[in-house]
C-alpha atoms as a PDB file:
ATOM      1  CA  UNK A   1     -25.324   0.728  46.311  1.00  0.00           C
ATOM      2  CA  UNK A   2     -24.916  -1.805  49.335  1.00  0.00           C
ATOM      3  CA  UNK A   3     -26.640  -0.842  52.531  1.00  0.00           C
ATOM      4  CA  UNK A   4     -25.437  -2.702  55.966  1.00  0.00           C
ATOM      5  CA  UNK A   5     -26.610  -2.695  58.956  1.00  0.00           C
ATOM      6  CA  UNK A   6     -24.463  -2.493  62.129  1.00  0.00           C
ATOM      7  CA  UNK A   7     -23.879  -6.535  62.224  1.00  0.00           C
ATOM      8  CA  UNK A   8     -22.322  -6.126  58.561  1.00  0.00           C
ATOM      9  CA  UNK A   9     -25.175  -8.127  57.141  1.00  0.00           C
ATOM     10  CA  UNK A  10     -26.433  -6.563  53.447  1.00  0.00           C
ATOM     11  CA  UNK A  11     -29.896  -5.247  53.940  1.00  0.00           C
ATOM     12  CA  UNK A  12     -30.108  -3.582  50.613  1.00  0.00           C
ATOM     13  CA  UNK A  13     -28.225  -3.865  47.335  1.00  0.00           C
ATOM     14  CA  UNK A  14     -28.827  -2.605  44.015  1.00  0.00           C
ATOM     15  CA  UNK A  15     -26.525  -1.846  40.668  1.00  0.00           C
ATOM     16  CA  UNK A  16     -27.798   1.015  38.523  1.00  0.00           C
ATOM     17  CA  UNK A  17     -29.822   3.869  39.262  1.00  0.00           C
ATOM     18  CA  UNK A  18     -32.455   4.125  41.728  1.00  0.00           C
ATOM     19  CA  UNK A  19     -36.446   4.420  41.202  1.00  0.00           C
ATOM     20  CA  UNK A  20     -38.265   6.724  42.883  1.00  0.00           C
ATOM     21  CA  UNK A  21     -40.166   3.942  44.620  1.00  0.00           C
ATOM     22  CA  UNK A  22     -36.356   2.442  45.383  1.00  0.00           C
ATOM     23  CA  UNK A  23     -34.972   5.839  47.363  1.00  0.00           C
ATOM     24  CA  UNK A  24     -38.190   5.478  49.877  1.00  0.00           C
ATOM     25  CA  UNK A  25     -37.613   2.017  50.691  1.00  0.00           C
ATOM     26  CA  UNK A  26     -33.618   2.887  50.850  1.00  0.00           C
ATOM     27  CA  UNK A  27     -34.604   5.563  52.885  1.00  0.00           C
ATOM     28  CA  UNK A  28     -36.961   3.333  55.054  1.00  0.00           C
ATOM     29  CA  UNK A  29     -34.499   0.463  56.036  1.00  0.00           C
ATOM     30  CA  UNK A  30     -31.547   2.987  56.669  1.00  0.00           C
ATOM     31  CA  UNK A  31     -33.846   4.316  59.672  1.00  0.00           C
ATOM     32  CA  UNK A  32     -34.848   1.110  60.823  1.00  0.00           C
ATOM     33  CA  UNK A  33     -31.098  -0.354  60.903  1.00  0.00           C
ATOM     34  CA  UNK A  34     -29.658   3.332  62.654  1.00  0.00           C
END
């Protein structure tokens, strides 16, 4: 999973599954970068 914000700059990337723990922080920096 890559995550950009609206520059194009990576502000998350992981391979594999995600934790528990890893969907609240995806969640948290996809609604600081909207």
């Amino acid at each position: 999973m890559i995550i950009l914000n609206k520059a194009g700059k990576v502000v998350f990337f992981k391979v594999g599954q995600l934790s528990k723990a890893e969907i609240d922080q995806v969640i948290q920096v996809i609604k600081k970068n909207l």
